[in-house]
């Protein structure tokens, strides 16, 4: 059996006469010569790195927060046994902090003419494309005294998709959608009725909906019910400008906006509506149009994955022009952007009449829950200043929201955890009111 490391070195020294081990120039030269000879032989017996063949397989996409396994197959076509340390290099955001060394390094033994497969498990911490950098292989000889090292490119890309955490709200909103469609029974004031073409009148119903013929036949007032219209067009616009880069909690505003957009898209496609996507700052960053209901959500997720906030001011004029070109007929335009006063008042407000005269506009914004916490701070001078700053911020957002409402825009202002369900509720309310 081949000896390695210290045992091999001691064996080599054991073959030297004892007299040569005495502290003399002759002994030192003999020892160094023996070590050099052992290292040279060990290096010569190490399997070459250049001739190795690398191939990849495994996951090509994964949701943020979930693991992805990427396999690396190493083929040794030579006639020497490969004993190697392998480093499979990926970007730092492919793993949790401080876990990269253990996750990317492998020990490998491949006999001559055979192949072995290594598995690198990624746990990405950011959305987007994660591309393999290079594979570094250090091939050791049988004694483990010397090694050859080389690196090869072995391309592979794993696309990290948005996590869609708001999916948990979808069943309850679909239940409300079925109520609007008349596919389930609902309780009104008094006894339960089937929410279908006719039902009993209750105080508060629009008198124009009374069906007088059915009322005469039944000797009680009956009203018509209306199914929401289907095949409406919805354009979801993500603002990817500088305001979307602001972090609320642990994530940028853009990530919360994406999550809300995915829930709305899933709900609207189930309602029979057509949903398109536009991501824009100074120019379009992503666009999804004309997809079937089954393909809408996968296309949205794939288009959103590589999006990152751009540290530029959003060009409102170009954005509105792009919206009008993308939605030539009456549509619901959902704009996910900031409620900051400056970009709204200077950029969007002067252009709103062009949008609202043709489309129904719904603006949704991510609010920082820390601001509400600041407003209740008391007890110290610093806390009082924080409360004043928080109150001023809330007042400015309310003023901006009121300005948008006066221009005919429906506004949703909610924290990251509640934005997605609040936006879905606003869509259902518009659908129930016949505004789509």
Short mmCIF file of C-alpha atoms in Angstrom, two decimals:
data_model
loop_
_atom_site.label_atom_id
_atom_site.label_comp_id
_atom_site.label_asym_id
_atom_site.label_seq_id
_atom_site.Cartn_x
_atom_site.Cartn_y
_atom_site.Cartn_z
CA UNK A 1 0.00 0.00 0.00
CA UNK A 2 1.35 3.44 -0.95
CA UNK A 3 2.53 5.66 1.89
CA UNK A 4 1.57 9.31 1.99
CA UNK A 5 2.59 12.43 3.86
CA UNK A 6 4.83 12.13 6.89
CA UNK A 7 5.02 8.33 6.72
CA UNK A 8 6.41 8.50 3.18
CA UNK A 9 8.97 11.11 4.17
CA UNK A 10 10.15 9.06 7.18
CA UNK A 11 10.45 5.97 4.98
CA UNK A 12 12.59 7.92 2.53
CA UNK A 13 14.81 9.16 5.34
CA UNK A 14 15.07 5.66 6.75
CA UNK A 15 16.95 4.49 3.66
CA UNK A 16 19.76 7.01 4.32
CA UNK A 17 22.74 5.74 6.33
CA UNK A 18 22.76 6.95 9.92
CA UNK A 19 26.06 8.68 9.46
CA UNK A 20 24.58 11.00 6.87
CA UNK A 21 22.00 12.19 9.35
CA UNK A 22 24.67 13.80 11.51
CA UNK A 23 24.69 17.61 11.34
CA UNK A 24 27.08 18.18 8.47
CA UNK A 25 26.88 19.78 5.05
CA UNK A 26 27.11 16.36 3.45
CA UNK A 27 24.20 15.03 5.51
CA UNK A 28 22.03 18.04 4.86
CA UNK A 29 22.63 17.83 1.14
CA UNK A 30 21.77 14.14 1.15
CA UNK A 31 18.51 14.73 3.07
CA UNK A 32 17.49 17.62 0.83
CA UNK A 33 18.33 15.61 -2.22
CA UNK A 34 16.22 12.70 -1.03
CA UNK A 35 13.27 14.99 -0.28
CA UNK A 36 13.58 16.69 -3.65
CA UNK A 37 13.75 13.32 -5.38
CA UNK A 38 10.65 12.10 -3.50
CA UNK A 39 8.76 15.29 -4.42
CA UNK A 40 9.80 15.03 -8.06
CA UNK A 41 8.66 11.40 -8.24
CA UNK A 42 5.39 12.29 -6.47
CA UNK A 43 4.73 15.16 -8.89
CA UNK A 44 5.50 12.94 -11.87
CA UNK A 45 3.01 10.33 -10.65
CA UNK A 46 0.22 12.89 -10.07
CA UNK A 47 -2.54 12.74 -12.68
CA UNK A 48 -2.41 15.66 -15.16
CA UNK A 49 -5.13 18.30 -14.79
CA UNK A 50 -5.31 19.61 -18.35
CA UNK A 51 -6.67 16.39 -19.82
CA UNK A 52 -9.59 16.08 -17.40
CA UNK A 53 -13.07 16.37 -18.89
CA UNK A 54 -15.75 18.30 -17.00
CA UNK A 55 -19.51 18.24 -17.55
CA UNK A 56 -22.40 19.75 -15.60
CA UNK A 57 -26.00 18.85 -14.89
CA UNK A 58 -28.63 19.62 -12.27
CA UNK A 59 -31.00 22.46 -11.38
CA UNK A 60 -31.29 25.46 -13.67
CA UNK A 61 -33.80 27.47 -11.60
CA UNK A 62 -34.78 27.68 -7.96
CA UNK A 63 -36.95 29.94 -5.81
CA UNK A 64 -35.15 32.30 -3.47
CA UNK A 65 -34.60 30.57 -0.14
CA UNK A 66 -34.64 27.04 -1.55
CA UNK A 67 -31.55 24.87 -2.28
CA UNK A 68 -30.33 23.97 -5.77
CA UNK A 69 -28.08 21.01 -6.56
CA UNK A 70 -25.56 21.35 -9.39
CA UNK A 71 -23.62 18.22 -10.40
CA UNK A 72 -20.08 18.23 -11.78
CA UNK A 73 -18.90 15.09 -13.57
CA UNK A 74 -15.11 14.68 -13.72
CA UNK A 75 -13.77 12.19 -16.28
CA UNK A 76 -10.17 10.99 -16.02
CA UNK A 77 -9.09 9.80 -19.51
CA UNK A 78 -5.45 9.33 -18.52
CA UNK A 79 -3.61 6.26 -17.21
CA UNK A 80 -2.91 7.64 -13.72
CA UNK A 81 -5.19 7.65 -10.75
CA UNK A 82 -6.53 11.13 -9.87
CA UNK A 83 -6.33 12.18 -6.24
CA UNK A 84 -7.53 15.74 -6.04
CA UNK A 85 -9.03 18.61 -4.11
CA UNK A 86 -11.68 20.41 -6.18
CA UNK A 87 -13.05 23.92 -5.72
CA UNK A 88 -16.26 24.67 -7.61
CA UNK A 89 -16.37 28.48 -7.61
CA UNK A 90 -19.66 30.42 -7.66
CA UNK A 91 -20.54 34.04 -6.74
CA UNK A 92 -20.59 34.75 -2.99
CA UNK A 93 -24.39 35.27 -2.99
CA UNK A 94 -24.83 31.62 -3.99
CA UNK A 95 -24.55 30.59 -0.34
CA UNK A 96 -25.35 31.85 3.12
CA UNK A 97 -22.52 33.90 4.64
CA UNK A 98 -19.57 31.87 5.98
CA UNK A 99 -20.75 28.59 4.37
CA UNK A 100 -18.98 28.96 0.99
CA UNK A 101 -15.67 27.17 1.80
CA UNK A 102 -17.34 23.97 2.97
CA UNK A 103 -19.99 24.02 0.23
CA UNK A 104 -17.66 24.58 -2.72
CA UNK A 105 -14.71 22.31 -1.84
CA UNK A 106 -14.63 18.56 -2.49
CA UNK A 107 -12.17 15.69 -2.24
CA UNK A 108 -12.09 13.41 -5.26
CA UNK A 109 -10.52 10.12 -6.30
CA UNK A 110 -10.99 8.97 -9.91
CA UNK A 111 -9.26 5.81 -11.18
CA UNK A 112 -7.77 5.90 -14.67
CA UNK A 113 -10.39 5.78 -17.41
CA UNK A 114 -13.33 6.33 -15.03
CA UNK A 115 -15.55 9.24 -13.99
CA UNK A 116 -17.01 10.52 -10.75
CA UNK A 117 -19.74 13.02 -9.95
CA UNK A 118 -19.61 15.78 -7.35
CA UNK A 119 -22.63 17.71 -6.09
CA UNK A 120 -22.45 21.35 -5.08
CA UNK A 121 -25.50 22.52 -3.13
CA UNK A 122 -26.33 26.19 -3.57
CA UNK A 123 -28.54 28.23 -1.27
CA UNK A 124 -28.77 31.63 -3.00
CA UNK A 125 -29.40 34.75 -0.95
CA UNK A 126 -30.37 37.03 -3.87
CA UNK A 127 -32.54 36.88 -6.95
CA UNK A 128 -31.05 36.76 -10.43
CA UNK A 129 -28.70 34.57 -12.44
CA UNK A 130 -25.90 32.79 -10.60
CA UNK A 131 -23.17 31.66 -13.00
CA UNK A 132 -20.42 29.17 -12.24
CA UNK A 133 -17.01 30.83 -12.39
CA UNK A 134 -14.38 28.12 -12.77
CA UNK A 135 -13.38 24.73 -11.41
CA UNK A 136 -9.95 24.60 -9.78
CA UNK A 137 -8.41 21.13 -9.43
CA UNK A 138 -5.31 20.33 -7.38
CA UNK A 139 -4.02 16.85 -8.29
CA UNK A 140 -1.78 15.12 -5.71
CA UNK A 141 0.75 12.34 -6.21
CA UNK A 142 0.56 9.04 -4.28
CA UNK A 143 2.88 10.37 -1.54
CA UNK A 144 0.91 13.59 -1.08
CA UNK A 145 4.14 15.64 -1.15
CA UNK A 146 3.58 17.56 -4.38
CA UNK A 147 0.63 18.56 -6.52
CA UNK A 148 -0.34 19.92 -9.91
CA UNK A 149 -2.99 22.58 -10.14
CA UNK A 150 -5.11 23.93 -12.95
CA UNK A 151 -8.46 25.59 -13.59
CA UNK A 152 -11.08 25.01 -16.25
CA UNK A 153 -14.26 26.79 -17.25
CA UNK A 154 -17.39 24.71 -16.90
CA UNK A 155 -20.33 27.07 -17.61
CA UNK A 156 -23.64 26.68 -15.79
CA UNK A 157 -26.34 29.14 -14.79
CA UNK A 158 -28.91 28.86 -12.02
CA UNK A 159 -31.72 31.43 -12.19
CA UNK A 160 -32.96 32.42 -8.73
CA UNK A 161 -36.66 33.25 -8.96
CA UNK A 162 -38.77 35.48 -6.67
CA UNK A 163 -40.05 33.47 -3.69
CA UNK A 164 -43.78 34.40 -4.12
CA UNK A 165 -44.43 34.33 -0.37
CA UNK A 166 -47.88 35.89 -0.86
CA UNK A 167 -49.11 32.65 -2.45
CA UNK A 168 -50.64 31.81 0.94
CA UNK A 169 -53.24 34.57 0.39
CA UNK A 170 -54.42 33.16 -2.94
CA UNK A 171 -57.01 30.60 -1.68
CA UNK A 172 -58.97 33.18 0.34
CA UNK A 173 -59.00 35.64 -2.58
CA UNK A 174 -60.09 32.93 -4.99
CA UNK A 175 -62.98 32.15 -2.64
CA UNK A 176 -64.06 35.79 -2.81
CA UNK A 177 -63.69 35.71 -6.56
CA UNK A 178 -66.01 32.71 -6.76
CA UNK A 179 -68.54 34.64 -4.70
CA UNK A 180 -68.38 37.48 -7.21
CA UNK A 181 -68.81 35.01 -10.05
CA UNK A 182 -71.86 33.46 -8.37
CA UNK A 183 -70.37 30.02 -8.06
CA UNK A 184 -70.93 29.75 -4.29
CA UNK A 185 -73.69 30.59 -1.87
CA UNK A 186 -73.26 33.69 0.24
CA UNK A 187 -75.13 35.03 3.21
CA UNK A 188 -76.97 38.33 2.88
CA UNK A 189 -79.07 40.06 5.47
CA UNK A 190 -81.76 37.59 6.45
CA UNK A 191 -81.75 34.13 4.96
CA UNK A 192 -79.12 32.61 2.69
CA UNK A 193 -79.67 32.87 -1.05
CA UNK A 194 -77.85 31.65 -4.14
CA UNK A 195 -75.83 34.52 -5.54
CA UNK A 196 -76.98 33.94 -9.11
CA UNK A 197 -79.10 35.87 -11.58
CA UNK A 198 -81.77 36.84 -9.02
CA UNK A 199 -81.92 37.29 -5.27
CA UNK A 200 -84.07 38.99 -2.66
CA UNK A 201 -83.81 42.73 -2.26
CA UNK A 202 -82.04 43.99 0.86
CA UNK A 203 -81.87 47.60 2.05
CA UNK A 204 -79.01 49.39 0.34
CA UNK A 205 -79.37 47.64 -3.03
CA UNK A 206 -79.48 49.81 -6.11
CA UNK A 207 -83.16 50.21 -7.04
CA UNK A 208 -82.20 50.18 -10.72
CA UNK A 209 -81.31 46.48 -10.30
CA UNK A 210 -84.88 45.51 -9.30
CA UNK A 211 -86.44 42.97 -11.67
CA UNK A 212 -90.11 44.01 -11.66
CA UNK A 213 -91.39 40.99 -13.57
CA UNK A 214 -89.78 38.56 -11.13
CA UNK A 215 -91.07 40.70 -8.27
CA UNK A 216 -94.64 40.43 -9.60
CA UNK A 217 -94.38 36.64 -9.94
CA UNK A 218 -92.88 36.07 -6.49
CA UNK A 219 -94.80 38.75 -4.57
CA UNK A 220 -91.49 39.93 -3.12
CA UNK A 221 -88.87 42.30 -4.41
CA UNK A 222 -86.14 40.58 -6.46
CA UNK A 223 -82.99 42.19 -7.81
CA UNK A 224 -80.73 41.17 -10.65
CA UNK A 225 -77.12 40.27 -9.92
CA UNK A 226 -74.34 40.76 -12.39
CA UNK A 227 -71.36 38.58 -13.03
CA UNK A 228 -68.11 40.51 -13.31
CA UNK A 229 -66.93 40.92 -16.88
CA UNK A 230 -64.19 38.61 -18.06
CA UNK A 231 -61.36 38.99 -20.51
CA UNK A 232 -60.41 42.42 -19.18
CA UNK A 233 -56.86 43.67 -19.75
CA UNK A 234 -54.57 44.40 -16.79
CA UNK A 235 -51.15 45.98 -17.16
CA UNK A 236 -48.90 45.71 -14.10
CA UNK A 237 -46.08 48.29 -14.10
CA UNK A 238 -43.07 47.91 -11.81
CA UNK A 239 -41.09 51.06 -11.13
CA UNK A 240 -37.43 49.94 -11.05
CA UNK A 241 -35.99 53.42 -10.45
CA UNK A 242 -34.05 54.65 -7.44
CA UNK A 243 -37.02 54.67 -5.05
CA UNK A 244 -37.44 50.92 -5.53
CA UNK A 245 -33.93 50.36 -4.11
CA UNK A 246 -34.90 51.63 -0.65
CA UNK A 247 -34.87 48.79 1.86
CA UNK A 248 -37.90 48.19 4.05
CA UNK A 249 -36.99 45.58 6.61
CA UNK A 250 -34.66 43.03 5.03
CA UNK A 251 -35.57 43.53 1.37
CA UNK A 252 -35.75 46.32 -1.23
CA UNK A 253 -39.14 47.83 -2.05
CA UNK A 254 -38.89 46.24 -5.48
CA UNK A 255 -39.05 42.74 -4.00
CA UNK A 256 -42.26 43.52 -2.10
CA UNK A 257 -43.75 45.04 -5.26
CA UNK A 258 -42.87 41.89 -7.22
CA UNK A 259 -44.56 39.69 -4.64
CA UNK A 260 -47.74 41.79 -4.84
CA UNK A 261 -47.64 41.70 -8.64
CA UNK A 262 -47.39 37.90 -8.65
CA UNK A 263 -50.42 37.50 -6.37
CA UNK A 264 -52.45 39.90 -8.51
CA UNK A 265 -51.41 38.10 -11.70
CA UNK A 266 -52.35 34.70 -10.27
CA UNK A 267 -55.74 36.02 -9.13
CA UNK A 268 -56.55 37.91 -12.32
CA UNK A 269 -55.73 34.98 -14.60
CA UNK A 270 -58.07 32.80 -12.53
CA UNK A 271 -60.73 35.48 -13.05
CA UNK A 272 -60.34 35.15 -16.81
CA UNK A 273 -58.53 38.44 -17.32
CA UNK A 274 -55.44 39.00 -19.48
CA UNK A 275 -52.41 40.24 -17.55
CA UNK A 276 -49.25 41.87 -18.94
CA UNK A 277 -46.11 43.10 -17.19
CA UNK A 278 -43.91 46.15 -17.69
CA UNK A 279 -40.78 46.99 -15.64
CA UNK A 280 -39.52 50.50 -16.32
CA UNK A 281 -37.31 53.30 -15.04
CA UNK A 282 -35.74 55.42 -17.79
CA UNK A 283 -36.41 52.66 -20.28
CA UNK A 284 -38.23 49.31 -20.24
CA UNK A 285 -36.28 46.69 -18.30
CA UNK A 286 -38.66 43.76 -18.82
CA UNK A 287 -41.95 43.21 -20.63
CA UNK A 288 -44.36 40.27 -20.81
CA UNK A 289 -47.28 40.48 -23.23
CA UNK A 290 -49.87 38.23 -24.81
CA UNK A 291 -49.27 35.10 -22.72
CA UNK A 292 -51.90 32.46 -22.11
CA UNK A 293 -53.40 32.06 -18.65
CA UNK A 294 -51.28 28.97 -17.94
CA UNK A 295 -48.07 30.66 -19.07
CA UNK A 296 -48.61 34.09 -17.46
CA UNK A 297 -47.26 33.36 -13.97
CA UNK A 298 -44.16 31.40 -15.11
CA UNK A 299 -43.36 34.18 -17.59
CA UNK A 300 -43.74 36.84 -14.88
CA UNK A 301 -41.48 34.96 -12.47
CA UNK A 302 -38.82 34.40 -15.13
CA UNK A 303 -38.89 38.04 -16.24
CA UNK A 304 -38.70 39.38 -12.69
CA UNK A 305 -35.80 37.17 -11.57
CA UNK A 306 -32.92 39.26 -13.02
CA UNK A 307 -34.48 42.65 -12.26
CA UNK A 308 -32.54 44.93 -9.93
CA UNK A 309 -33.28 48.52 -8.87
CA UNK A 310 -31.53 51.11 -11.01
CA UNK A 311 -30.12 54.13 -9.18
CA UNK A 312 -31.67 56.59 -11.62
CA UNK A 313 -34.75 58.80 -11.51
CA UNK A 314 -37.71 57.19 -13.25
CA UNK A 315 -38.70 59.00 -16.43
CA UNK A 316 -42.45 59.45 -15.90
CA UNK A 317 -43.06 60.80 -19.40
CA UNK A 318 -41.45 57.77 -21.07
CA UNK A 319 -43.25 55.46 -18.65
CA UNK A 320 -46.68 56.91 -19.48
CA UNK A 321 -45.95 56.77 -23.22
CA UNK A 322 -44.92 53.12 -22.92
CA UNK A 323 -48.07 52.30 -20.97
CA UNK A 324 -50.28 53.94 -23.59
CA UNK A 325 -48.55 51.97 -26.36
CA UNK A 326 -48.79 48.71 -24.43
CA UNK A 327 -52.48 49.19 -23.57
CA UNK A 328 -54.25 50.79 -26.55
CA UNK A 329 -57.70 49.78 -25.23
CA UNK A 330 -59.27 50.51 -21.86
CA UNK A 331 -57.41 48.58 -19.18
CA UNK A 332 -56.63 48.46 -15.51
CA UNK A 333 -53.14 49.95 -15.08
CA UNK A 334 -51.54 48.89 -11.80
CA UNK A 335 -48.51 51.05 -11.02
CA UNK A 336 -46.25 49.76 -8.24
CA UNK A 337 -44.13 52.74 -7.25
CA UNK A 338 -43.29 55.06 -4.37
CA UNK A 339 -45.57 57.60 -2.69
CA UNK A 340 -42.68 59.99 -2.15
CA UNK A 341 -43.91 63.52 -2.78
CA UNK A 342 -41.16 64.75 -5.13
CA UNK A 343 -41.28 62.05 -7.86
CA UNK A 344 -45.10 61.95 -7.77
CA UNK A 345 -45.76 65.69 -7.81
CA UNK A 346 -43.02 66.62 -10.26
CA UNK A 347 -43.11 63.56 -12.48
CA UNK A 348 -46.39 61.63 -12.47
CA UNK A 349 -49.14 64.08 -11.50
CA UNK A 350 -48.89 66.35 -14.58
CA UNK A 351 -49.19 63.26 -16.82
CA UNK A 352 -52.04 61.51 -15.01
CA UNK A 353 -54.86 62.96 -17.14
CA UNK A 354 -53.43 61.15 -20.17
CA UNK A 355 -53.76 57.88 -18.27
CA UNK A 356 -57.00 58.32 -16.36
CA UNK A 357 -59.04 59.48 -19.33
CA UNK A 358 -58.37 56.18 -21.06
CA UNK A 359 -57.63 53.68 -18.26
CA UNK A 360 -58.53 52.83 -14.68
CA UNK A 361 -55.38 53.51 -12.67
CA UNK A 362 -54.46 51.79 -9.40
CA UNK A 363 -51.27 52.88 -7.62
CA UNK A 364 -49.75 50.64 -4.94
CA UNK A 365 -46.86 51.64 -2.70
CA UNK A 366 -44.77 49.95 0.00
CA UNK A 367 -45.00 51.72 3.36
CA UNK A 368 -42.29 51.40 6.01
CA UNK A 369 -43.77 49.93 9.24
CA UNK A 370 -40.95 51.56 11.22
CA UNK A 371 -42.50 54.96 10.52
CA UNK A 372 -45.63 53.98 12.46
CA UNK A 373 -43.41 52.81 15.32
CA UNK A 374 -41.58 56.14 15.30
CA UNK A 375 -44.80 58.13 15.70
CA UNK A 376 -45.54 56.49 19.05
CA UNK A 377 -42.07 57.08 20.52
CA UNK A 378 -41.99 59.12 23.73
CA UNK A 379 -39.88 59.63 26.84
CA UNK A 380 -36.68 61.26 25.54
CA UNK A 381 -35.77 64.19 23.35
CA UNK A 382 -34.57 61.82 20.61
CA UNK A 383 -37.84 59.89 20.78
CA UNK A 384 -39.88 63.06 20.46
CA UNK A 385 -37.89 64.09 17.37
CA UNK A 386 -38.45 60.60 15.93
CA UNK A 387 -42.18 60.89 16.56
CA UNK A 388 -42.28 64.28 14.84
CA UNK A 389 -40.36 62.94 11.83
CA UNK A 390 -42.62 59.91 11.60
CA UNK A 391 -45.77 62.03 11.81
CA UNK A 392 -44.48 64.38 9.13
CA UNK A 393 -43.69 61.45 6.83
CA UNK A 394 -47.17 59.98 7.28
CA UNK A 395 -48.75 63.38 6.65
CA UNK A 396 -46.80 63.80 3.40
CA UNK A 397 -47.85 60.34 2.20
CA UNK A 398 -51.51 61.07 2.99
CA UNK A 399 -51.30 64.39 1.14
CA UNK A 400 -49.76 62.70 -1.92
CA UNK A 401 -52.39 59.96 -1.76
CA UNK A 402 -55.19 62.55 -1.60
CA UNK A 403 -53.77 64.34 -4.64
CA UNK A 404 -53.75 61.08 -6.61
CA UNK A 405 -57.30 60.29 -5.51
CA UNK A 406 -58.51 63.68 -6.73
CA UNK A 407 -57.06 62.78 -10.13
CA UNK A 408 -59.13 59.59 -10.20
CA UNK A 409 -56.38 57.18 -9.09
CA UNK A 410 -57.12 54.36 -6.62
CA UNK A 411 -54.32 54.21 -4.04
CA UNK A 412 -53.11 51.27 -1.93
CA UNK A 413 -50.51 52.15 0.70
CA UNK A 414 -49.51 49.15 2.82
CA UNK A 415 -46.55 47.56 4.58
CA UNK A 416 -44.56 44.79 2.84
CA UNK A 417 -46.47 42.03 4.66
CA UNK A 418 -49.89 43.43 3.75
CA UNK A 419 -49.29 45.02 0.34
CA UNK A 420 -50.01 41.88 -1.72
CA UNK A 421 -53.37 41.01 -0.10
CA UNK A 422 -54.38 44.70 -0.02
CA UNK A 423 -53.71 45.02 -3.75
CA UNK A 424 -55.68 41.84 -4.45
CA UNK A 425 -58.59 43.19 -2.38
CA UNK A 426 -58.51 46.47 -4.33
CA UNK A 427 -58.70 44.51 -7.60
CA UNK A 428 -61.66 42.47 -6.33
CA UNK A 429 -63.42 45.65 -5.15
CA UNK A 430 -63.03 47.24 -8.60
CA UNK A 431 -64.30 44.06 -10.21
CA UNK A 432 -67.30 43.89 -7.90
CA UNK A 433 -68.12 47.54 -8.62
CA UNK A 434 -67.97 46.97 -12.38
CA UNK A 435 -65.06 49.38 -12.78
CA UNK A 436 -63.05 47.00 -14.99
#
